[in-house]
PDB file of C-alpha atoms in Angstrom:
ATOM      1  CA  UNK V   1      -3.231 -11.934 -10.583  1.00 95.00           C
ATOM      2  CA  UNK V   2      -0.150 -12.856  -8.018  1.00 97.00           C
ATOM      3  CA  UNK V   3      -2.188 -14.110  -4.884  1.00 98.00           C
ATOM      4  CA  UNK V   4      -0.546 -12.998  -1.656  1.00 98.00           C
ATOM      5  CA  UNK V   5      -1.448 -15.530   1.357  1.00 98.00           C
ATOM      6  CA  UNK V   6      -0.994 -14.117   4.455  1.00 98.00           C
ATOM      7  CA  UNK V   7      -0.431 -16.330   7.828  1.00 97.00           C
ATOM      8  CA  UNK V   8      -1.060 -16.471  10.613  1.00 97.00           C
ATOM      9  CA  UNK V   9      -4.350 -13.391  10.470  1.00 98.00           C
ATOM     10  CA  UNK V  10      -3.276 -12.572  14.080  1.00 97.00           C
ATOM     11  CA  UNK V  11      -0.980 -12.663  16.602  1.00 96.00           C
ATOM     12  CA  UNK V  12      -1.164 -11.954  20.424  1.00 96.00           C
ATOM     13  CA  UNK V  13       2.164 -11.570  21.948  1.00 96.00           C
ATOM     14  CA  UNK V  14       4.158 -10.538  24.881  1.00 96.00           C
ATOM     15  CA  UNK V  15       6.391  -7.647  25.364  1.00 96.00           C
ATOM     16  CA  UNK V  16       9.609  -9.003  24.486  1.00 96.00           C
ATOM     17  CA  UNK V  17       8.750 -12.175  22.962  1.00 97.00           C
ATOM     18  CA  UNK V  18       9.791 -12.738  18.838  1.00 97.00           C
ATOM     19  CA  UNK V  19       6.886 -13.718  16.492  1.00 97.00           C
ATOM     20  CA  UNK V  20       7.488 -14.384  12.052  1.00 98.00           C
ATOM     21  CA  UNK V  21       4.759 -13.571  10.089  1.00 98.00           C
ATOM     22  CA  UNK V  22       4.691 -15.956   6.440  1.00 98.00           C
ATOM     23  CA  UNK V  23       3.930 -14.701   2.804  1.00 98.00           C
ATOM     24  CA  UNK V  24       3.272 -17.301   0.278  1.00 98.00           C
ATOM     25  CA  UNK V  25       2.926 -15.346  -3.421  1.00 98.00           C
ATOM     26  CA  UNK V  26       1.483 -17.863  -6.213  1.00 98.00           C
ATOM     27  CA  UNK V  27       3.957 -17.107  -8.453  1.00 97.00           C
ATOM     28  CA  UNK V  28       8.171 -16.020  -8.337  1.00 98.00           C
ATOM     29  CA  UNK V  29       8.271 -12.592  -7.498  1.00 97.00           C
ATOM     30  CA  UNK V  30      11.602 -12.347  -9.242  1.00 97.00           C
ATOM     31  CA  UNK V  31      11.450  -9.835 -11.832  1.00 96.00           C
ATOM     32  CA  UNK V  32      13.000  -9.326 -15.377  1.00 96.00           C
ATOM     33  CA  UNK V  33      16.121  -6.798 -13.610  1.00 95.00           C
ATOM     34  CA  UNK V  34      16.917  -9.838 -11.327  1.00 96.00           C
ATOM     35  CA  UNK V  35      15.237  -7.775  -7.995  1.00 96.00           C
ATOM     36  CA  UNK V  36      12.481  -9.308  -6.202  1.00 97.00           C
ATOM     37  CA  UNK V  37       9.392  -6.527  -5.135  1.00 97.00           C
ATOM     38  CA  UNK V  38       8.629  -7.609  -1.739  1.00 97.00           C
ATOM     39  CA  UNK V  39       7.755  -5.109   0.889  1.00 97.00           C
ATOM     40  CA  UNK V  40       6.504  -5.343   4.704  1.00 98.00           C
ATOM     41  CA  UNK V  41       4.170  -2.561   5.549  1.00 98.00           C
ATOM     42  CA  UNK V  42       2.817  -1.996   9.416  1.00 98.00           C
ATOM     43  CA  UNK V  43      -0.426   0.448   9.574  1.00 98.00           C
ATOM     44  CA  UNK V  44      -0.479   1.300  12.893  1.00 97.00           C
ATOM     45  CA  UNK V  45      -3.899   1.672  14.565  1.00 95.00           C
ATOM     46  CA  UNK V  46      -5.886   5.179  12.744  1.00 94.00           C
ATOM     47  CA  UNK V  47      -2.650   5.044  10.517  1.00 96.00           C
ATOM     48  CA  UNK V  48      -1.946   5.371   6.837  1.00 97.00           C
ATOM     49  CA  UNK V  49       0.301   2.022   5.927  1.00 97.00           C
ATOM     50  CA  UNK V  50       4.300   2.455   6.698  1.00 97.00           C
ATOM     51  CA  UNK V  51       6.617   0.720   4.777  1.00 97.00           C
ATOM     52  CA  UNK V  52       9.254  -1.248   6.906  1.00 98.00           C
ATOM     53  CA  UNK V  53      10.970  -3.615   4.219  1.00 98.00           C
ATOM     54  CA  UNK V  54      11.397  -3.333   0.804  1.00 97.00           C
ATOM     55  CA  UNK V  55      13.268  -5.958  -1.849  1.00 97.00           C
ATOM     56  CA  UNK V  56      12.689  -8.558   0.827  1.00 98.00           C
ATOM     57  CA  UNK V  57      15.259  -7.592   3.525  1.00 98.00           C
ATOM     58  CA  UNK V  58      16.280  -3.965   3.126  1.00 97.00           C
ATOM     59  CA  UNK V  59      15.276  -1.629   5.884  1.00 98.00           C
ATOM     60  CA  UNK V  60      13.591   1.714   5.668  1.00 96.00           C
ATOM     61  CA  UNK V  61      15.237   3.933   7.278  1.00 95.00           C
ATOM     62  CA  UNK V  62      14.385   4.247  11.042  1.00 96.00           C
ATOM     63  CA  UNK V  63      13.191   0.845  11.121  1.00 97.00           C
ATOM     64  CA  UNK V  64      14.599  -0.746  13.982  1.00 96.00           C
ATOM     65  CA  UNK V  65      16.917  -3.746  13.380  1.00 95.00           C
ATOM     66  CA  UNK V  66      14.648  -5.773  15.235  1.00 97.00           C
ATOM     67  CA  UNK V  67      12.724  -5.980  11.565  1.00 98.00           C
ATOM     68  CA  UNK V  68      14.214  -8.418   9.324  1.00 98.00           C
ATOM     69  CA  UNK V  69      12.504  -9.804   6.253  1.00 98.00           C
ATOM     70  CA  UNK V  70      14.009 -13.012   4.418  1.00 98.00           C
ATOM     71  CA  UNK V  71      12.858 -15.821   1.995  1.00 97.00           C
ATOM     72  CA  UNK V  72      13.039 -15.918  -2.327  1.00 94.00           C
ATOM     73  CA  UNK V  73      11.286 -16.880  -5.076  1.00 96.00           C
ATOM     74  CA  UNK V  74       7.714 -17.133  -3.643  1.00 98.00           C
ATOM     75  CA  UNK V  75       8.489 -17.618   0.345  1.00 98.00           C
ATOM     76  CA  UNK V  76       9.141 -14.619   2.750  1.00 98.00           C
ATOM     77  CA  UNK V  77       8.806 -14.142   6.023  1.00 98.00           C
ATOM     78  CA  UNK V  78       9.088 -10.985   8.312  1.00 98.00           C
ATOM     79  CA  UNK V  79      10.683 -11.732  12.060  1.00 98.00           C
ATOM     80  CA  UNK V  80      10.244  -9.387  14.526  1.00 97.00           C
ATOM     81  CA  UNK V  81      12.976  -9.781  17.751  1.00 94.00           C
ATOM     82  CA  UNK V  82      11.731  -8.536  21.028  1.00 94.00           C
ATOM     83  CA  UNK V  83       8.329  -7.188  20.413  1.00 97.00           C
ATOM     84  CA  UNK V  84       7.405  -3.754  22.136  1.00 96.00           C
ATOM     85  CA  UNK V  85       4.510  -1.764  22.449  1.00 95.00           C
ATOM     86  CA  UNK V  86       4.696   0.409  19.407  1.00 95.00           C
ATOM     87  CA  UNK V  87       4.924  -2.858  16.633  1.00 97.00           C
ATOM     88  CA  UNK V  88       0.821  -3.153  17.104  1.00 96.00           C
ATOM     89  CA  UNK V  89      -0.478  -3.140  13.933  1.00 97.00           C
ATOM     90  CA  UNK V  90      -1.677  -4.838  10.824  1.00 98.00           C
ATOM     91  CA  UNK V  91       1.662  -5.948   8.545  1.00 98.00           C
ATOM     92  CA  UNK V  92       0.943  -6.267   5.247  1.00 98.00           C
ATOM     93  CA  UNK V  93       3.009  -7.385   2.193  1.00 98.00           C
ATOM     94  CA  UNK V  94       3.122  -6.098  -0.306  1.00 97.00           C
ATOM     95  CA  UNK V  95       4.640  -7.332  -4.291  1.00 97.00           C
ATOM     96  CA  UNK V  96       5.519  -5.217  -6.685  1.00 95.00           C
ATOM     97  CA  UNK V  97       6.992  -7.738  -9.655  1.00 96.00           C
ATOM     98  CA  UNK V  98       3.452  -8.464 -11.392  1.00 96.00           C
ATOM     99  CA  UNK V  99       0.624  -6.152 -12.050  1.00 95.00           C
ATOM    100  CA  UNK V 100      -1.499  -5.983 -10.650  1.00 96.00           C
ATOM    101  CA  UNK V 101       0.385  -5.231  -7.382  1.00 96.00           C
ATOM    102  CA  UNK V 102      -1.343  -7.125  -4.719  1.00 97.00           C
ATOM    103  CA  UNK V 103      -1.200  -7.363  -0.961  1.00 98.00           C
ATOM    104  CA  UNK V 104      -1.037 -10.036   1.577  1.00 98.00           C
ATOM    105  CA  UNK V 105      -4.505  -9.997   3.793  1.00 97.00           C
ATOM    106  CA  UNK V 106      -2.800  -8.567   6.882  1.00 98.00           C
ATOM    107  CA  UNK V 107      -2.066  -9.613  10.351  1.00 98.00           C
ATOM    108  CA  UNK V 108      -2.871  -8.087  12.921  1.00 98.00           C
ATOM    109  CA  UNK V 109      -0.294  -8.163  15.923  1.00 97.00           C
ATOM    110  CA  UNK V 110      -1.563  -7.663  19.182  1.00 96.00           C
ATOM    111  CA  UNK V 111      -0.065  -7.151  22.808  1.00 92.00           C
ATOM    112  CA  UNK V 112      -0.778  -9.231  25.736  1.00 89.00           C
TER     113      UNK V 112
ATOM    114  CA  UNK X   1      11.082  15.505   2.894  1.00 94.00           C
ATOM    115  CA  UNK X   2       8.763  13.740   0.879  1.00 96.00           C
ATOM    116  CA  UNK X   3       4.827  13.895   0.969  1.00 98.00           C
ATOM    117  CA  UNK X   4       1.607  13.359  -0.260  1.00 98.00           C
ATOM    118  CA  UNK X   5      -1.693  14.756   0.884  1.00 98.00           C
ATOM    119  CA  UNK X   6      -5.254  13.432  -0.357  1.00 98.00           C
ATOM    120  CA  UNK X   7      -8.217  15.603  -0.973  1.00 97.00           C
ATOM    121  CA  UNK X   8     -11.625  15.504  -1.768  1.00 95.00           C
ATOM    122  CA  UNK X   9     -15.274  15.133  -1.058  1.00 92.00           C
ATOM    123  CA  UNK X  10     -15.774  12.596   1.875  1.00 89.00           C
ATOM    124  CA  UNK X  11     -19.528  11.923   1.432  1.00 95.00           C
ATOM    125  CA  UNK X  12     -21.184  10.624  -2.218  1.00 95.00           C
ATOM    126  CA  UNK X  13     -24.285   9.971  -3.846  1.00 96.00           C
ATOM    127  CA  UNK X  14     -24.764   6.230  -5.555  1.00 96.00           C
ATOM    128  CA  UNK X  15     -23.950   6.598  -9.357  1.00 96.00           C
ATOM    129  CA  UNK X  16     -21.842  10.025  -8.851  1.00 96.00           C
ATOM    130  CA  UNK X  17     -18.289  10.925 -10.181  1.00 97.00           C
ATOM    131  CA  UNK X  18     -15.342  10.752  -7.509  1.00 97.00           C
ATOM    132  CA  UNK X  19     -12.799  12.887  -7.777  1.00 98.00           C
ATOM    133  CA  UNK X  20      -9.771  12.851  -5.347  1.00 98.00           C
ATOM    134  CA  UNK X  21      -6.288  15.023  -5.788  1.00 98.00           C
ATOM    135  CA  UNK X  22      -2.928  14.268  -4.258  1.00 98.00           C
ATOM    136  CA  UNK X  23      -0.828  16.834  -3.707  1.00 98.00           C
ATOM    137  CA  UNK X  24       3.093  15.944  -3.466  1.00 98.00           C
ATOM    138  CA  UNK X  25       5.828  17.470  -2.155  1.00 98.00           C
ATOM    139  CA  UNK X  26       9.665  16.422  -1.819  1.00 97.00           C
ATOM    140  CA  UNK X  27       9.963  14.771  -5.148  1.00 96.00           C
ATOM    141  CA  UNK X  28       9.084  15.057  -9.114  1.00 96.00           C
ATOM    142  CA  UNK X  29       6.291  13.701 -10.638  1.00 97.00           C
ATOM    143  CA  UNK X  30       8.280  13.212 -13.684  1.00 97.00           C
ATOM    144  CA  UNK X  31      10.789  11.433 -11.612  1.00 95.00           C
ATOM    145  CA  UNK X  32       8.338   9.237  -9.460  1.00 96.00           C
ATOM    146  CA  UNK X  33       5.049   7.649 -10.164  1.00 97.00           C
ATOM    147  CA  UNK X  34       2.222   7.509  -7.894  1.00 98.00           C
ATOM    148  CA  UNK X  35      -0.302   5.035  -7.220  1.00 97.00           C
ATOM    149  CA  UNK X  36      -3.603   4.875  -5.886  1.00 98.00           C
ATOM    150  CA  UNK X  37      -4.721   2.387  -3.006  1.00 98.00           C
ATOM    151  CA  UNK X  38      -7.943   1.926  -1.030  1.00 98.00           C
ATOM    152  CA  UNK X  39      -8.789   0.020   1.988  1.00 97.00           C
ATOM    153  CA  UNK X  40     -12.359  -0.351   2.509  1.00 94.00           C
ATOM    154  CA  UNK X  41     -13.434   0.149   6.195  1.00 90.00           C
ATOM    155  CA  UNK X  42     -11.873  -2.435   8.474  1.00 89.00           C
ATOM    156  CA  UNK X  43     -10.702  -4.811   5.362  1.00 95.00           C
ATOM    157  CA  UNK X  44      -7.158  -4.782   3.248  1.00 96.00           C
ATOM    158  CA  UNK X  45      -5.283  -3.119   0.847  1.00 97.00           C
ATOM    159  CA  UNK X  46      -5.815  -2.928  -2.536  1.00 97.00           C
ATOM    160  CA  UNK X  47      -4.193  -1.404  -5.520  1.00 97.00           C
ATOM    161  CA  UNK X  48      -6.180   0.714  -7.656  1.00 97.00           C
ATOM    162  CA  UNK X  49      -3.828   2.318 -10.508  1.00 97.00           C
ATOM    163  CA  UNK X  50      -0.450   4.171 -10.672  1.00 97.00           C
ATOM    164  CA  UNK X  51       0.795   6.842 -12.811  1.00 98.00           C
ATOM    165  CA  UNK X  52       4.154   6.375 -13.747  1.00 97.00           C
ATOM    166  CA  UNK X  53       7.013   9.418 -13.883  1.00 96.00           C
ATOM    167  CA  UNK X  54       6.371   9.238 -18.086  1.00 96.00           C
ATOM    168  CA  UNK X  55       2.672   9.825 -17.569  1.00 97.00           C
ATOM    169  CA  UNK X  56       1.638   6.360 -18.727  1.00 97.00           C
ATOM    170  CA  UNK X  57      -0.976   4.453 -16.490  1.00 97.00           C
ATOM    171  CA  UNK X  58      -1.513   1.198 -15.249  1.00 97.00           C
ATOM    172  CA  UNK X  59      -4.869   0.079 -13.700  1.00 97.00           C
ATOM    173  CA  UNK X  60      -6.988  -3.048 -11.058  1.00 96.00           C
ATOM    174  CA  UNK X  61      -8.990  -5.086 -13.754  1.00 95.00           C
ATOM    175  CA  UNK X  62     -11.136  -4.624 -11.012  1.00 93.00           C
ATOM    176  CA  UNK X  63     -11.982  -0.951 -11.081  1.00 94.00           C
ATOM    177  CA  UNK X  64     -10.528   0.030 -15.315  1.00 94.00           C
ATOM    178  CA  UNK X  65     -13.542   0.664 -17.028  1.00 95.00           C
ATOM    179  CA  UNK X  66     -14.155   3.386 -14.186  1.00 96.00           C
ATOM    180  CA  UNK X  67     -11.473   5.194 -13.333  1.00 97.00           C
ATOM    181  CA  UNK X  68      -9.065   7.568 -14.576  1.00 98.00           C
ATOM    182  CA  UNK X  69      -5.348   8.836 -12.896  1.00 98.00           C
ATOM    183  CA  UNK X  70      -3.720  11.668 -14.490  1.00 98.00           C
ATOM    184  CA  UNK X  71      -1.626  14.877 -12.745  1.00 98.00           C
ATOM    185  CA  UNK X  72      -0.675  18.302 -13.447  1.00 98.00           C
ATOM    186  CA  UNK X  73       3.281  18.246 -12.720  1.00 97.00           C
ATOM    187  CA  UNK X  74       3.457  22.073 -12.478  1.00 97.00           C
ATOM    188  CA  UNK X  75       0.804  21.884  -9.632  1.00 98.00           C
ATOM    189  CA  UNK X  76       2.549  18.605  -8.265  1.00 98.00           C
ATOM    190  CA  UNK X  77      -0.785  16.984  -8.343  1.00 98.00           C
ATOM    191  CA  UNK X  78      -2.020  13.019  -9.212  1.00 98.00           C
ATOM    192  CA  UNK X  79      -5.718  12.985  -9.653  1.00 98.00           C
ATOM    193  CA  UNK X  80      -8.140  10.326  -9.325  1.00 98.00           C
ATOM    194  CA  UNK X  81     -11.472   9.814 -10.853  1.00 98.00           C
ATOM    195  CA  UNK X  82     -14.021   7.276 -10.339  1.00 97.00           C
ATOM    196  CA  UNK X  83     -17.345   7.524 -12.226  1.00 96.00           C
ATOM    197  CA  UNK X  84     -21.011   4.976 -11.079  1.00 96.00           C
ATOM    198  CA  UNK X  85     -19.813   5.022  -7.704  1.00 96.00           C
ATOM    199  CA  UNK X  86     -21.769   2.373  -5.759  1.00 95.00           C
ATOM    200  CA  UNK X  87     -21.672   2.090  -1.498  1.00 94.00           C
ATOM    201  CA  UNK X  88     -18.710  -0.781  -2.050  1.00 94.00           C
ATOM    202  CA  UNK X  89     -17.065   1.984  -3.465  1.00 95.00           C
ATOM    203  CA  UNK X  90     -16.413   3.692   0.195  1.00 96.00           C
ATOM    204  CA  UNK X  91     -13.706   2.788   2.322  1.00 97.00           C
ATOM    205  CA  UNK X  92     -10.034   5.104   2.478  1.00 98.00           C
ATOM    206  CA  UNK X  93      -7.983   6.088  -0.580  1.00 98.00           C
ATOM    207  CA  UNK X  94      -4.566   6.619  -0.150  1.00 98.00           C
ATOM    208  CA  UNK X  95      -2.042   7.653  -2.539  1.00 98.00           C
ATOM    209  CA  UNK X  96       1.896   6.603  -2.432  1.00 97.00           C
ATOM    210  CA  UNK X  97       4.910   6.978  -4.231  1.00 97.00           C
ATOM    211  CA  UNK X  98       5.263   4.481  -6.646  1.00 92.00           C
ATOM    212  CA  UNK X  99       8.893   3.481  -8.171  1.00 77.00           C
ATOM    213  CA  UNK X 100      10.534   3.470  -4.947  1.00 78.00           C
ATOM    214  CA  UNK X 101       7.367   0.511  -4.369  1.00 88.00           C
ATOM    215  CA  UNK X 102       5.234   2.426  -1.721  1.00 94.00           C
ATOM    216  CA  UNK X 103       8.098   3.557   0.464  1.00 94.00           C
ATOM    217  CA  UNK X 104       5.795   6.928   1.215  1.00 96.00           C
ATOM    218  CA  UNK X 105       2.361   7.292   1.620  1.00 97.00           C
ATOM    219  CA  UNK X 106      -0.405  10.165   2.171  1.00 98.00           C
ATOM    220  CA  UNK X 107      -2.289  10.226   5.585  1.00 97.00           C
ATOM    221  CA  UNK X 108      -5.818   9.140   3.744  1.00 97.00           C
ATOM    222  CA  UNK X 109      -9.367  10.484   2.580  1.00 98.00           C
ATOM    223  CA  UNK X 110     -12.278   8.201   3.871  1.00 97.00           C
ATOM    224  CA  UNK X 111     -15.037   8.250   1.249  1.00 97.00           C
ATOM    225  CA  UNK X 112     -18.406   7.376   1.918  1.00 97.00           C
ATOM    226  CA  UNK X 113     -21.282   6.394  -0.672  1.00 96.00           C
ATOM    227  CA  UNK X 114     -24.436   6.343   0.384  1.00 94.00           C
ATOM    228  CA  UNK X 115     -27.878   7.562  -0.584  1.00 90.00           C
TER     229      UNK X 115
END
């Protein structure tokens, strides 16, 4: 199985303030159709999971553009610009390329 | 729009037979697949099984030799079943569309098991 590792497991930040959250897959996520399955989910608190980012930088719609998700191959990272109130969550990621699908362990982003 | 709605018992007995349905709405069964995921209480996320739009299955090593997706596409349903259900069984199942990868999800059934 594709082993997500998720960093850091939490984050306390201030309103405004930027914070990247790392995920580190033990194999390419590249699949056979060239695409790489990599999402960013947030489950806000009492929430069912929300997907933000799928194929490693494409926002959902109604994501803010303060979301961006980058890396390749087995590196990604999601960046979040200017933090507000409603981001608190757990992120997860998420890969699609190998079954089984696996997720990162979460982190969980708290205000200050 | 698009969504999904889990039902089912919330309370089981150890060694019972779980059986969950999610209800879809916004999209084709034959055109989507639909995956199973549960998050035990305060823990992560993890894949159980998906349907695919054909109506073949995939399933977690983890949890094969007990459970069984299928659906009824004229009733837009994807149904879960779970047989020798032991307390590590309980936690939240939630179903999503699968192929687009999770982009919609239901709101949740907590299960627990207990005696």
């Amino acid at each position: 199985d594709v082993v997500m590792t998720q960093t850091p497991p939490s984050l306390s930040v201030a309103i405004g303030q930027s914070v990247s959250i790392s995920c580190k897959s033990s194999q390419s996520l590249v699949a056979s159709d060239k695409n790489t399955y990599l999402n960013w989910l947030l489950q806000s608190p009492g929430r069912s999971p929300k997907r933000l980012i799928y194929q490693v930088s494409k926002l959902d719609s109604g994501v803010p553009d303060r979301f961006s998700g980058s890396g390749s191959e087995k590196d990604f990272t999601l960046k979040i610009s200017r933090v507000e109130a409603e981001d608190l969550g757990v992120y997860y990621c998420l890969q699609g390329t190998h079954l089984p699908l696996t997720f990162g362990s979460g982190t969980k982003l708290e205000i200050k | 729009q698009v969504q999904l709605e889990e039902s089912g018992p919330g309370l089981m007995q150890p060694s019972e037979t779980l059986s969950l349905t999610c209800t879809v709405s916004g999209f084709s069964l034959t055109s989507n697949g639909v995956g199973w995921v549960r998050q035990p209480l305060g823990k992560g996320l993890v894949w159980m099984g998906t349907i695919w739009a054909g109506g073949s299955t995939n399933y977690n090593s983890a949890v094969q030799s007990r459970l069984s997706i299928s659906r009824d596409t004229s009733k837009s349903q994807v149904f879960l079943k779970m047989n020798s259900l032991q307390p590590e069984d309980t936690g939240t199942y939630y179903c999503a569309r699968h192929g687009p990868l999770f982009d919609y999800w239901g709101q949740g059934v907590m299960v627990t098991v207990s005696s």
